[in-house]
């Protein structure tokens, strides 16, 4: 137990925020479970409703600092994928009318020829040409300029 007054206050506030965060996290989890239940029952309207609720609760949790941004975005992405699979499966069921068995048996599958790839030409590497230093650098004599300190010493020697 802390003895300092400010430390005691920090413990109390951290407990309050912990309880608030836990209740909000359980709210997020329960809405995700409701969404999953609606998905498993394949109820499109209910799952859309719970999806919107879940996304808004996740965004609020991020704004309040309860959940990290990447965690919420990952959860939203996973929920979106699940909802899209439900929607696509319903669209496929509605768009494809049931064909009679006689028609399915008479249709033959077309023969698909595999495309052959053209042979690639082997890649030849060009020889590396190393650049040699030219003799121009050797021809130029290096001339050092006299510094001010060197000039002073020369003048003193000349005077004495």
PDB file of C-alpha atoms in Angstrom:
ATOM      1  CA  UNK A   1       0.000   0.000   0.000  1.00  0.00           C
ATOM      2  CA  UNK A   2       1.410   3.387  -0.893  1.00  0.00           C
ATOM      3  CA  UNK A   3       2.059   5.923   1.865  1.00  0.00           C
ATOM      4  CA  UNK A   4       2.234   9.109  -0.190  1.00  0.00           C
ATOM      5  CA  UNK A   5      -1.041  10.958  -0.744  1.00  0.00           C
ATOM      6  CA  UNK A   6      -0.651  11.336  -4.524  1.00  0.00           C
ATOM      7  CA  UNK A   7       0.230   7.640  -4.892  1.00  0.00           C
ATOM      8  CA  UNK A   8      -2.924   6.690  -2.956  1.00  0.00           C
ATOM      9  CA  UNK A   9      -4.993   8.830  -5.344  1.00  0.00           C
ATOM     10  CA  UNK A  10      -3.333   7.205  -8.368  1.00  0.00           C
ATOM     11  CA  UNK A  11      -4.219   3.732  -7.059  1.00  0.00           C
ATOM     12  CA  UNK A  12      -7.873   4.760  -6.661  1.00  0.00           C
ATOM     13  CA  UNK A  13      -8.082   6.326 -10.129  1.00  0.00           C
ATOM     14  CA  UNK A  14      -6.354   3.362 -11.759  1.00  0.00           C
ATOM     15  CA  UNK A  15      -8.862   0.991 -10.125  1.00  0.00           C
ATOM     16  CA  UNK A  16     -11.754   3.099 -11.429  1.00  0.00           C
ATOM     17  CA  UNK A  17     -10.340   3.201 -14.957  1.00  0.00           C
ATOM     18  CA  UNK A  18      -9.604  -0.538 -14.817  1.00  0.00           C
ATOM     19  CA  UNK A  19     -13.232  -1.305 -13.938  1.00  0.00           C
ATOM     20  CA  UNK A  20     -14.490   1.059 -16.645  1.00  0.00           C
ATOM     21  CA  UNK A  21     -12.189  -0.511 -19.234  1.00  0.00           C
ATOM     22  CA  UNK A  22     -13.191  -4.046 -18.263  1.00  0.00           C
ATOM     23  CA  UNK A  23     -16.892  -3.247 -18.600  1.00  0.00           C
ATOM     24  CA  UNK A  24     -16.317  -1.669 -22.007  1.00  0.00           C
ATOM     25  CA  UNK A  25     -14.248  -4.642 -23.188  1.00  0.00           C
ATOM     26  CA  UNK A  26     -17.003  -7.033 -22.091  1.00  0.00           C
ATOM     27  CA  UNK A  27     -19.496  -4.893 -24.019  1.00  0.00           C
ATOM     28  CA  UNK A  28     -17.334  -5.273 -27.144  1.00  0.00           C
ATOM     29  CA  UNK A  29     -17.055  -9.027 -26.661  1.00  0.00           C
ATOM     30  CA  UNK A  30     -20.794  -9.476 -26.125  1.00  0.00           C
ATOM     31  CA  UNK A  31     -21.662  -7.561 -29.324  1.00  0.00           C
ATOM     32  CA  UNK A  32     -19.149  -9.673 -31.263  1.00  0.00           C
ATOM     33  CA  UNK A  33     -20.807 -12.818 -29.871  1.00  0.00           C
ATOM     34  CA  UNK A  34     -24.250 -11.540 -30.897  1.00  0.00           C
ATOM     35  CA  UNK A  35     -22.903 -10.878 -34.386  1.00  0.00           C
ATOM     36  CA  UNK A  36     -21.411 -14.381 -34.568  1.00  0.00           C
ATOM     37  CA  UNK A  37     -24.705 -15.898 -33.432  1.00  0.00           C
ATOM     38  CA  UNK A  38     -26.629 -14.013 -36.122  1.00  0.00           C
ATOM     39  CA  UNK A  39     -24.069 -15.189 -38.694  1.00  0.00           C
ATOM     40  CA  UNK A  40     -24.359 -18.813 -37.637  1.00  0.00           C
ATOM     41  CA  UNK A  41     -28.148 -18.608 -38.000  1.00  0.00           C
ATOM     42  CA  UNK A  42     -27.593 -16.947 -41.399  1.00  0.00           C
ATOM     43  CA  UNK A  43     -29.825 -13.990 -40.638  1.00  0.00           C
ATOM     44  CA  UNK A  44     -28.636 -11.281 -42.973  1.00  0.00           C
ATOM     45  CA  UNK A  45     -30.551  -8.331 -41.494  1.00  0.00           C
ATOM     46  CA  UNK A  46     -29.635  -9.098 -37.886  1.00  0.00           C
ATOM     47  CA  UNK A  47     -25.995  -9.686 -38.738  1.00  0.00           C
ATOM     48  CA  UNK A  48     -25.856  -6.327 -40.567  1.00  0.00           C
ATOM     49  CA  UNK A  49     -27.340  -4.610 -37.503  1.00  0.00           C
ATOM     50  CA  UNK A  50     -24.910  -6.250 -35.080  1.00  0.00           C
ATOM     51  CA  UNK A  51     -22.015  -5.575 -37.441  1.00  0.00           C
ATOM     52  CA  UNK A  52     -22.741  -1.831 -37.398  1.00  0.00           C
ATOM     53  CA  UNK A  53     -23.103  -1.856 -33.606  1.00  0.00           C
ATOM     54  CA  UNK A  54     -19.849  -3.751 -33.159  1.00  0.00           C
ATOM     55  CA  UNK A  55     -17.902  -1.450 -35.462  1.00  0.00           C
ATOM     56  CA  UNK A  56     -19.157   1.669 -33.678  1.00  0.00           C
ATOM     57  CA  UNK A  57     -18.321   0.206 -30.254  1.00  0.00           C
ATOM     58  CA  UNK A  58     -14.826  -0.764 -31.445  1.00  0.00           C
ATOM     59  CA  UNK A  59     -14.236   2.759 -32.765  1.00  0.00           C
ATOM     60  CA  UNK A  60     -15.380   4.285 -29.475  1.00  0.00           C
ATOM     61  CA  UNK A  61     -13.067   1.951 -27.565  1.00  0.00           C
ATOM     62  CA  UNK A  62     -10.140   3.136 -29.686  1.00  0.00           C
ATOM     63  CA  UNK A  63     -11.039   6.792 -29.121  1.00  0.00           C
ATOM     64  CA  UNK A  64     -11.230   6.248 -25.359  1.00  0.00           C
ATOM     65  CA  UNK A  65      -7.864   4.477 -25.358  1.00  0.00           C
ATOM     66  CA  UNK A  66      -9.269   1.143 -24.206  1.00  0.00           C
ATOM     67  CA  UNK A  67      -8.201  -0.840 -27.282  1.00  0.00           C
ATOM     68  CA  UNK A  68      -5.188  -0.309 -29.550  1.00  0.00           C
ATOM     69  CA  UNK A  69      -5.989   0.984 -33.028  1.00  0.00           C
ATOM     70  CA  UNK A  70      -4.537  -2.039 -34.843  1.00  0.00           C
ATOM     71  CA  UNK A  71      -6.459  -4.498 -32.675  1.00  0.00           C
ATOM     72  CA  UNK A  72      -9.767  -2.822 -33.446  1.00  0.00           C
ATOM     73  CA  UNK A  73      -9.013  -2.589 -37.160  1.00  0.00           C
ATOM     74  CA  UNK A  74      -8.042  -6.277 -37.261  1.00  0.00           C
ATOM     75  CA  UNK A  75     -11.286  -7.262 -35.536  1.00  0.00           C
ATOM     76  CA  UNK A  76     -13.339  -5.082 -37.886  1.00  0.00           C
ATOM     77  CA  UNK A  77     -11.582  -6.643 -40.862  1.00  0.00           C
ATOM     78  CA  UNK A  78     -12.330 -10.173 -39.665  1.00  0.00           C
ATOM     79  CA  UNK A  79     -15.982  -9.321 -39.020  1.00  0.00           C
ATOM     80  CA  UNK A  80     -16.272  -7.764 -42.478  1.00  0.00           C
ATOM     81  CA  UNK A  81     -14.862 -10.898 -44.116  1.00  0.00           C
ATOM     82  CA  UNK A  82     -17.371 -13.089 -42.293  1.00  0.00           C
ATOM     83  CA  UNK A  83     -20.278 -10.823 -43.239  1.00  0.00           C
ATOM     84  CA  UNK A  84     -19.188 -10.733 -46.885  1.00  0.00           C
ATOM     85  CA  UNK A  85     -19.025 -14.528 -47.070  1.00  0.00           C
ATOM     86  CA  UNK A  86     -22.603 -14.700 -45.770  1.00  0.00           C
ATOM     87  CA  UNK A  87     -23.793 -12.142 -48.319  1.00  0.00           C
ATOM     88  CA  UNK A  88     -21.991 -13.892 -51.202  1.00  0.00           C
ATOM     89  CA  UNK A  89     -23.370 -17.291 -50.265  1.00  0.00           C
ATOM     90  CA  UNK A  90     -26.921 -15.902 -50.260  1.00  0.00           C
ATOM     91  CA  UNK A  91     -26.367 -14.195 -53.613  1.00  0.00           C
ATOM     92  CA  UNK A  92     -25.091 -17.423 -55.154  1.00  0.00           C
ATOM     93  CA  UNK A  93     -28.105 -19.355 -53.875  1.00  0.00           C
ATOM     94  CA  UNK A  94     -30.533 -16.781 -55.281  1.00  0.00           C
ATOM     95  CA  UNK A  95     -28.795 -16.240 -58.618  1.00  0.00           C
ATOM     96  CA  UNK A  96     -28.314 -19.904 -59.549  1.00  0.00           C
ATOM     97  CA  UNK A  97     -31.667 -21.514 -60.384  1.00  0.00           C
ATOM     98  CA  UNK A  98     -31.883 -25.243 -59.882  1.00  0.00           C
ATOM     99  CA  UNK A  99     -31.254 -26.986 -63.212  1.00  0.00           C
ATOM    100  CA  UNK A 100     -32.955 -30.295 -63.941  1.00  0.00           C
ATOM    101  CA  UNK A 101     -30.795 -33.395 -63.595  1.00  0.00           C
ATOM    102  CA  UNK A 102     -31.264 -34.325 -67.247  1.00  0.00           C
ATOM    103  CA  UNK A 103     -29.643 -31.089 -68.408  1.00  0.00           C
ATOM    104  CA  UNK A 104     -26.719 -31.483 -66.031  1.00  0.00           C
ATOM    105  CA  UNK A 105     -26.022 -35.035 -67.216  1.00  0.00           C
ATOM    106  CA  UNK A 106     -26.088 -34.201 -70.925  1.00  0.00           C
ATOM    107  CA  UNK A 107     -23.694 -31.292 -70.738  1.00  0.00           C
ATOM    108  CA  UNK A 108     -20.105 -32.298 -71.184  1.00  0.00           C
ATOM    109  CA  UNK A 109     -17.261 -30.385 -69.743  1.00  0.00           C
ATOM    110  CA  UNK A 110     -15.103 -28.638 -72.341  1.00  0.00           C
ATOM    111  CA  UNK A 111     -11.556 -29.872 -72.728  1.00  0.00           C
ATOM    112  CA  UNK A 112      -9.112 -27.284 -71.541  1.00  0.00           C
ATOM    113  CA  UNK A 113      -5.644 -27.321 -73.047  1.00  0.00           C
ATOM    114  CA  UNK A 114      -2.801 -26.244 -70.899  1.00  0.00           C
ATOM    115  CA  UNK A 115      -0.804 -23.394 -72.323  1.00  0.00           C
ATOM    116  CA  UNK A 116       2.869 -24.130 -72.749  1.00  0.00           C
ATOM    117  CA  UNK A 117       5.286 -21.475 -71.730  1.00  0.00           C
ATOM    118  CA  UNK A 118       7.869 -20.262 -74.207  1.00  0.00           C
ATOM    119  CA  UNK A 119      11.438 -21.060 -73.287  1.00  0.00           C
ATOM    120  CA  UNK A 120      13.232 -18.110 -71.812  1.00  0.00           C
ATOM    121  CA  UNK A 121      16.568 -17.018 -73.165  1.00  0.00           C
ATOM    122  CA  UNK A 122      19.420 -17.455 -70.729  1.00  0.00           C
ATOM    123  CA  UNK A 123      20.546 -14.208 -69.222  1.00  0.00           C
ATOM    124  CA  UNK A 124      24.188 -13.465 -69.914  1.00  0.00           C
ATOM    125  CA  UNK A 125      26.010 -11.112 -67.672  1.00  0.00           C
ATOM    126  CA  UNK A 126      28.148  -8.432 -69.188  1.00  0.00           C
ATOM    127  CA  UNK A 127      31.771  -8.409 -68.072  1.00  0.00           C
ATOM    128  CA  UNK A 128      32.533  -5.812 -65.459  1.00  0.00           C
ATOM    129  CA  UNK A 129      35.022  -3.218 -66.666  1.00  0.00           C
ATOM    130  CA  UNK A 130      37.026  -1.718 -63.854  1.00  0.00           C
ATOM    131  CA  UNK A 131      37.926   1.915 -64.211  1.00  0.00           C
ATOM    132  CA  UNK A 132      41.632   2.502 -63.830  1.00  0.00           C
ATOM    133  CA  UNK A 133      43.041   5.709 -62.481  1.00  0.00           C
ATOM    134  CA  UNK A 134      44.510   7.834 -65.186  1.00  0.00           C
ATOM    135  CA  UNK A 135      48.027   9.184 -65.204  1.00  0.00           C
ATOM    136  CA  UNK A 136      46.723  12.759 -65.142  1.00  0.00           C
ATOM    137  CA  UNK A 137      46.628  12.710 -61.351  1.00  0.00           C
ATOM    138  CA  UNK A 138      50.288  11.675 -61.259  1.00  0.00           C
ATOM    139  CA  UNK A 139      51.361  14.370 -63.706  1.00  0.00           C
ATOM    140  CA  UNK A 140      50.025  17.282 -61.667  1.00  0.00           C
ATOM    141  CA  UNK A 141      52.504  18.311 -58.984  1.00  0.00           C
ATOM    142  CA  UNK A 142      51.047  18.968 -55.578  1.00  0.00           C
ATOM    143  CA  UNK A 143      51.764  22.526 -54.482  1.00  0.00           C
ATOM    144  CA  UNK A 144      51.231  23.404 -50.869  1.00  0.00           C
ATOM    145  CA  UNK A 145      50.286  26.936 -50.090  1.00  0.00           C
ATOM    146  CA  UNK A 146      52.238  28.630 -47.350  1.00  0.00           C
ATOM    147  CA  UNK A 147      50.177  29.322 -44.285  1.00  0.00           C
ATOM    148  CA  UNK A 148      50.312  32.544 -42.291  1.00  0.00           C
ATOM    149  CA  UNK A 149      52.215  30.883 -39.463  1.00  0.00           C
ATOM    150  CA  UNK A 150      54.891  29.637 -41.865  1.00  0.00           C
ATOM    151  CA  UNK A 151      55.263  33.133 -43.368  1.00  0.00           C
ATOM    152  CA  UNK A 152      55.812  34.663 -39.919  1.00  0.00           C
ATOM    153  CA  UNK A 153      58.579  32.211 -39.056  1.00  0.00           C
ATOM    154  CA  UNK A 154      60.316  32.875 -42.367  1.00  0.00           C
ATOM    155  CA  UNK A 155      60.227  36.629 -41.843  1.00  0.00           C
ATOM    156  CA  UNK A 156      61.595  36.358 -38.298  1.00  0.00           C
ATOM    157  CA  UNK A 157      64.499  34.230 -39.485  1.00  0.00           C
ATOM    158  CA  UNK A 158      65.267  36.692 -42.237  1.00  0.00           C
ATOM    159  CA  UNK A 159      65.349  39.667 -39.795  1.00  0.00           C
ATOM    160  CA  UNK A 160      67.728  38.072 -37.325  1.00  0.00           C
TER     161      UNK A 160
END
